[in-house]
Structures are given as C-alpha cells and as structure tokens.
Amino acid sequence: AVVSTQSTGGTSEHVRGNSQALATVSAIIDGTGSAGATLGPYITSVLISGRTGPKTFETVFYMLMGSATVAGLCLFRLMWKELRSLQNRIREKYIWRRVVYSNLLGEDYL
C-alpha cells in the first residue's frame, strides 16, 4: 500500500492534494496486484496439469517471461515520458549555465 500510494501521489496533479482520488487510485493498484497474485498460481496449475518431466516448468517460465514483457510494455510510455522530462531539465540547466558564463566572461566564451 505504501508503494502504490507513493507512486500515485507524485505522478498526477489531479491526485496530488485530493485524498479521495489518491485512495481510489491506490485501491485500484492494490486490487490489480491482488488479481495478479490470484491468477498467477491458477495459470501455473493449468499450464503444468497433466505434464511430467523436465519440460514441465518450461511453460511456466515462458509465462513469466511473457508477463514481464507485458509489464515492460505497459511501463514503456511512462519511462519514455520521464526520460524526455529529464532530458529537458538537463538541457535547460546547460543553456542557463551558458548564458550566465557568457554574461560573466564576455562574448568570447561562446
């Protein structure tokens, strides 16, 4: 609950400062995690039912790899947005330093 509250509290202006919206988003995230915790073992039991031998858990590992891939694809958009924001902040800081140094040291600095 703490992780979901912290992650949702800092991402949206609509949620920040609104305790009811924060509670709703936090409950959705916790509920999704609970559904995943319920479905994971069920899908695993379906995948390995009736199978024996060394390849029994191979299908389970493929399921886990697929789940990790889907999770990565879902987070890619957020990651891309954060990287672009970081890039813009770095660029603004660099431009600001150039302006300050050029004013202090003269136009020859550029």
PDB file of C-alpha atoms in Angstrom:
ATOM      1  CA  ALA A   1       0.000   0.000   0.000  1.00  0.00           C
ATOM      2  CA  VAL A   2       2.858   2.371   0.775  1.00  0.00           C
ATOM      3  CA  VAL A   3       4.497   1.831  -2.612  1.00  0.00           C
ATOM      4  CA  SER A   4       1.263   2.368  -4.532  1.00  0.00           C
ATOM      5  CA  THR A   5       0.427   5.478  -2.512  1.00  0.00           C
ATOM      6  CA  GLN A   6       3.862   6.965  -3.102  1.00  0.00           C
ATOM      7  CA  SER A   7       3.896   6.091  -6.786  1.00  0.00           C
ATOM      8  CA  THR A   8       0.466   7.573  -7.480  1.00  0.00           C
ATOM      9  CA  GLY A   9       0.879  10.585  -5.235  1.00  0.00           C
ATOM     10  CA  GLY A  10       3.669  12.108  -7.277  1.00  0.00           C
ATOM     11  CA  THR A  11       2.541  11.391 -10.815  1.00  0.00           C
ATOM     12  CA  SER A  12      -0.627  13.401 -11.376  1.00  0.00           C
ATOM     13  CA  GLU A  13      -1.737  16.896 -10.466  1.00  0.00           C
ATOM     14  CA  HIS A  14      -5.321  15.628 -10.148  1.00  0.00           C
ATOM     15  CA  VAL A  15      -4.368  13.163  -7.427  1.00  0.00           C
ATOM     16  CA  ARG A  16      -1.967  15.395  -5.526  1.00  0.00           C
ATOM     17  CA  GLY A  17      -3.803  17.042  -2.642  1.00  0.00           C
ATOM     18  CA  ASN A  18      -7.034  15.080  -3.157  1.00  0.00           C
ATOM     19  CA  SER A  19      -7.171  12.298  -0.581  1.00  0.00           C
ATOM     20  CA  GLN A  20     -10.259  10.637  -2.071  1.00  0.00           C
ATOM     21  CA  ALA A  21      -8.713  10.419  -5.547  1.00  0.00           C
ATOM     22  CA  LEU A  22      -5.465   9.131  -4.043  1.00  0.00           C
ATOM     23  CA  ALA A  23      -7.369   6.457  -2.105  1.00  0.00           C
ATOM     24  CA  THR A  24      -9.249   5.415  -5.250  1.00  0.00           C
ATOM     25  CA  VAL A  25      -6.118   5.105  -7.369  1.00  0.00           C
ATOM     26  CA  SER A  26      -4.295   3.301  -4.577  1.00  0.00           C
ATOM     27  CA  ALA A  27      -7.179   0.818  -4.228  1.00  0.00           C
ATOM     28  CA  ILE A  28      -7.172   0.156  -7.973  1.00  0.00           C
ATOM     29  CA  ILE A  29      -3.439  -0.559  -7.928  1.00  0.00           C
ATOM     30  CA  ASP A  30      -3.743  -2.823  -4.875  1.00  0.00           C
ATOM     31  CA  GLY A  31      -6.723  -4.641  -6.409  1.00  0.00           C
ATOM     32  CA  THR A  32      -4.826  -5.213  -9.637  1.00  0.00           C
ATOM     33  CA  GLY A  33      -1.926  -6.670  -7.676  1.00  0.00           C
ATOM     34  CA  SER A  34      -4.291  -8.956  -5.786  1.00  0.00           C
ATOM     35  CA  ALA A  35      -5.854 -10.152  -9.042  1.00  0.00           C
ATOM     36  CA  GLY A  36      -2.387 -10.893 -10.414  1.00  0.00           C
ATOM     37  CA  ALA A  37      -1.471 -12.778  -7.262  1.00  0.00           C
ATOM     38  CA  THR A  38      -4.627 -14.860  -7.676  1.00  0.00           C
ATOM     39  CA  LEU A  39      -4.352 -15.530 -11.396  1.00  0.00           C
ATOM     40  CA  GLY A  40      -0.633 -16.393 -11.407  1.00  0.00           C
ATOM     41  CA  PRO A  41      -0.870 -19.651  -9.446  1.00  0.00           C
ATOM     42  CA  TYR A  42      -4.075 -20.618 -11.277  1.00  0.00           C
ATOM     43  CA  ILE A  43      -2.478 -20.177 -14.710  1.00  0.00           C
ATOM     44  CA  THR A  44       0.591 -22.051 -13.487  1.00  0.00           C
ATOM     45  CA  SER A  45      -1.502 -25.002 -12.354  1.00  0.00           C
ATOM     46  CA  VAL A  46      -3.346 -25.055 -15.689  1.00  0.00           C
ATOM     47  CA  LEU A  47      -0.056 -24.979 -17.618  1.00  0.00           C
ATOM     48  CA  ILE A  48       1.547 -27.853 -15.723  1.00  0.00           C
ATOM     49  CA  SER A  49      -1.503 -30.064 -15.220  1.00  0.00           C
ATOM     50  CA  GLY A  50      -1.038 -33.470 -16.791  1.00  0.00           C
ATOM     51  CA  ARG A  51       2.608 -32.853 -17.683  1.00  0.00           C
ATOM     52  CA  THR A  52       5.626 -34.641 -16.309  1.00  0.00           C
ATOM     53  CA  GLY A  53       9.311 -34.498 -16.997  1.00  0.00           C
ATOM     54  CA  PRO A  54      11.940 -31.787 -17.245  1.00  0.00           C
ATOM     55  CA  LYS A  55       9.849 -29.593 -19.572  1.00  0.00           C
ATOM     56  CA  THR A  56       7.065 -29.266 -17.014  1.00  0.00           C
ATOM     57  CA  PHE A  57       8.171 -25.910 -15.703  1.00  0.00           C
ATOM     58  CA  GLU A  58       9.489 -24.654 -19.032  1.00  0.00           C
ATOM     59  CA  THR A  59       5.998 -23.437 -19.899  1.00  0.00           C
ATOM     60  CA  VAL A  60       5.775 -21.681 -16.542  1.00  0.00           C
ATOM     61  CA  PHE A  61       8.991 -19.802 -17.262  1.00  0.00           C
ATOM     62  CA  TYR A  62       7.622 -18.800 -20.661  1.00  0.00           C
ATOM     63  CA  MET A  63       4.515 -17.495 -18.901  1.00  0.00           C
ATOM     64  CA  LEU A  64       6.690 -15.476 -16.517  1.00  0.00           C
ATOM     65  CA  MET A  65       8.720 -14.076 -19.418  1.00  0.00           C
ATOM     66  CA  GLY A  66       5.506 -13.119 -21.185  1.00  0.00           C
ATOM     67  CA  SER A  67       4.192 -11.428 -18.050  1.00  0.00           C
ATOM     68  CA  ALA A  68       7.427  -9.467 -17.643  1.00  0.00           C
ATOM     69  CA  THR A  69       7.259  -8.408 -21.301  1.00  0.00           C
ATOM     70  CA  VAL A  70       3.676  -7.188 -20.958  1.00  0.00           C
ATOM     71  CA  ALA A  71       4.582  -5.279 -17.783  1.00  0.00           C
ATOM     72  CA  GLY A  72       7.552  -3.696 -19.561  1.00  0.00           C
ATOM     73  CA  LEU A  73       5.390  -2.653 -22.487  1.00  0.00           C
ATOM     74  CA  CYS A  74       2.860  -1.109 -20.120  1.00  0.00           C
ATOM     75  CA  LEU A  75       5.581   0.911 -18.367  1.00  0.00           C
ATOM     76  CA  PHE A  76       7.403   1.951 -21.552  1.00  0.00           C
ATOM     77  CA  ARG A  77       5.243   5.034 -22.178  1.00  0.00           C
ATOM     78  CA  LEU A  78       5.767   6.327 -18.638  1.00  0.00           C
ATOM     79  CA  MET A  79       9.512   5.649 -18.854  1.00  0.00           C
ATOM     80  CA  TRP A  80       9.736   7.484 -22.181  1.00  0.00           C
ATOM     81  CA  LYS A  81       7.899  10.498 -20.737  1.00  0.00           C
ATOM     82  CA  GLU A  82      10.190  10.595 -17.696  1.00  0.00           C
ATOM     83  CA  LEU A  83      13.317  10.349 -19.843  1.00  0.00           C
ATOM     84  CA  ARG A  84      12.139  13.215 -22.061  1.00  0.00           C
ATOM     85  CA  SER A  85      11.439  15.327 -18.966  1.00  0.00           C
ATOM     86  CA  LEU A  86      14.902  14.558 -17.586  1.00  0.00           C
ATOM     87  CA  GLN A  87      16.469  15.430 -20.927  1.00  0.00           C
ATOM     88  CA  ASN A  88      14.649  18.782 -20.993  1.00  0.00           C
ATOM     89  CA  ARG A  89      15.747  19.614 -17.442  1.00  0.00           C
ATOM     90  CA  ILE A  90      19.371  18.831 -18.298  1.00  0.00           C
ATOM     91  CA  ARG A  91      19.140  20.909 -21.482  1.00  0.00           C
ATOM     92  CA  GLU A  92      17.648  23.877 -19.596  1.00  0.00           C
ATOM     93  CA  LYS A  93      20.379  23.700 -16.966  1.00  0.00           C
ATOM     94  CA  TYR A  94      23.062  23.612 -19.675  1.00  0.00           C
ATOM     95  CA  ILE A  95      21.546  26.606 -21.517  1.00  0.00           C
ATOM     96  CA  TRP A  96      21.255  28.531 -18.245  1.00  0.00           C
ATOM     97  CA  ARG A  97      24.930  27.917 -17.448  1.00  0.00           C
ATOM     98  CA  ARG A  98      25.967  29.065 -20.926  1.00  0.00           C
ATOM     99  CA  VAL A  99      24.014  32.303 -20.528  1.00  0.00           C
ATOM    100  CA  VAL A 100      25.440  33.002 -17.072  1.00  0.00           C
ATOM    101  CA  TYR A 101      29.034  32.247 -18.066  1.00  0.00           C
ATOM    102  CA  SER A 102      28.794  34.233 -21.286  1.00  0.00           C
ATOM    103  CA  ASN A 103      27.500  37.250 -19.322  1.00  0.00           C
ATOM    104  CA  LEU A 104      30.253  36.924 -16.714  1.00  0.00           C
ATOM    105  CA  LEU A 105      33.150  36.099 -19.024  1.00  0.00           C
ATOM    106  CA  GLY A 106      32.058  38.030 -22.097  1.00  0.00           C
ATOM    107  CA  GLU A 107      31.004  37.014 -25.555  1.00  0.00           C
ATOM    108  CA  ASP A 108      34.398  35.379 -26.248  1.00  0.00           C
ATOM    109  CA  TYR A 109      33.395  32.495 -24.016  1.00  0.00           C
ATOM    110  CA  LEU A 110      30.780  31.295 -26.503  1.00  0.00           C
TER     111      LEU A 110
END
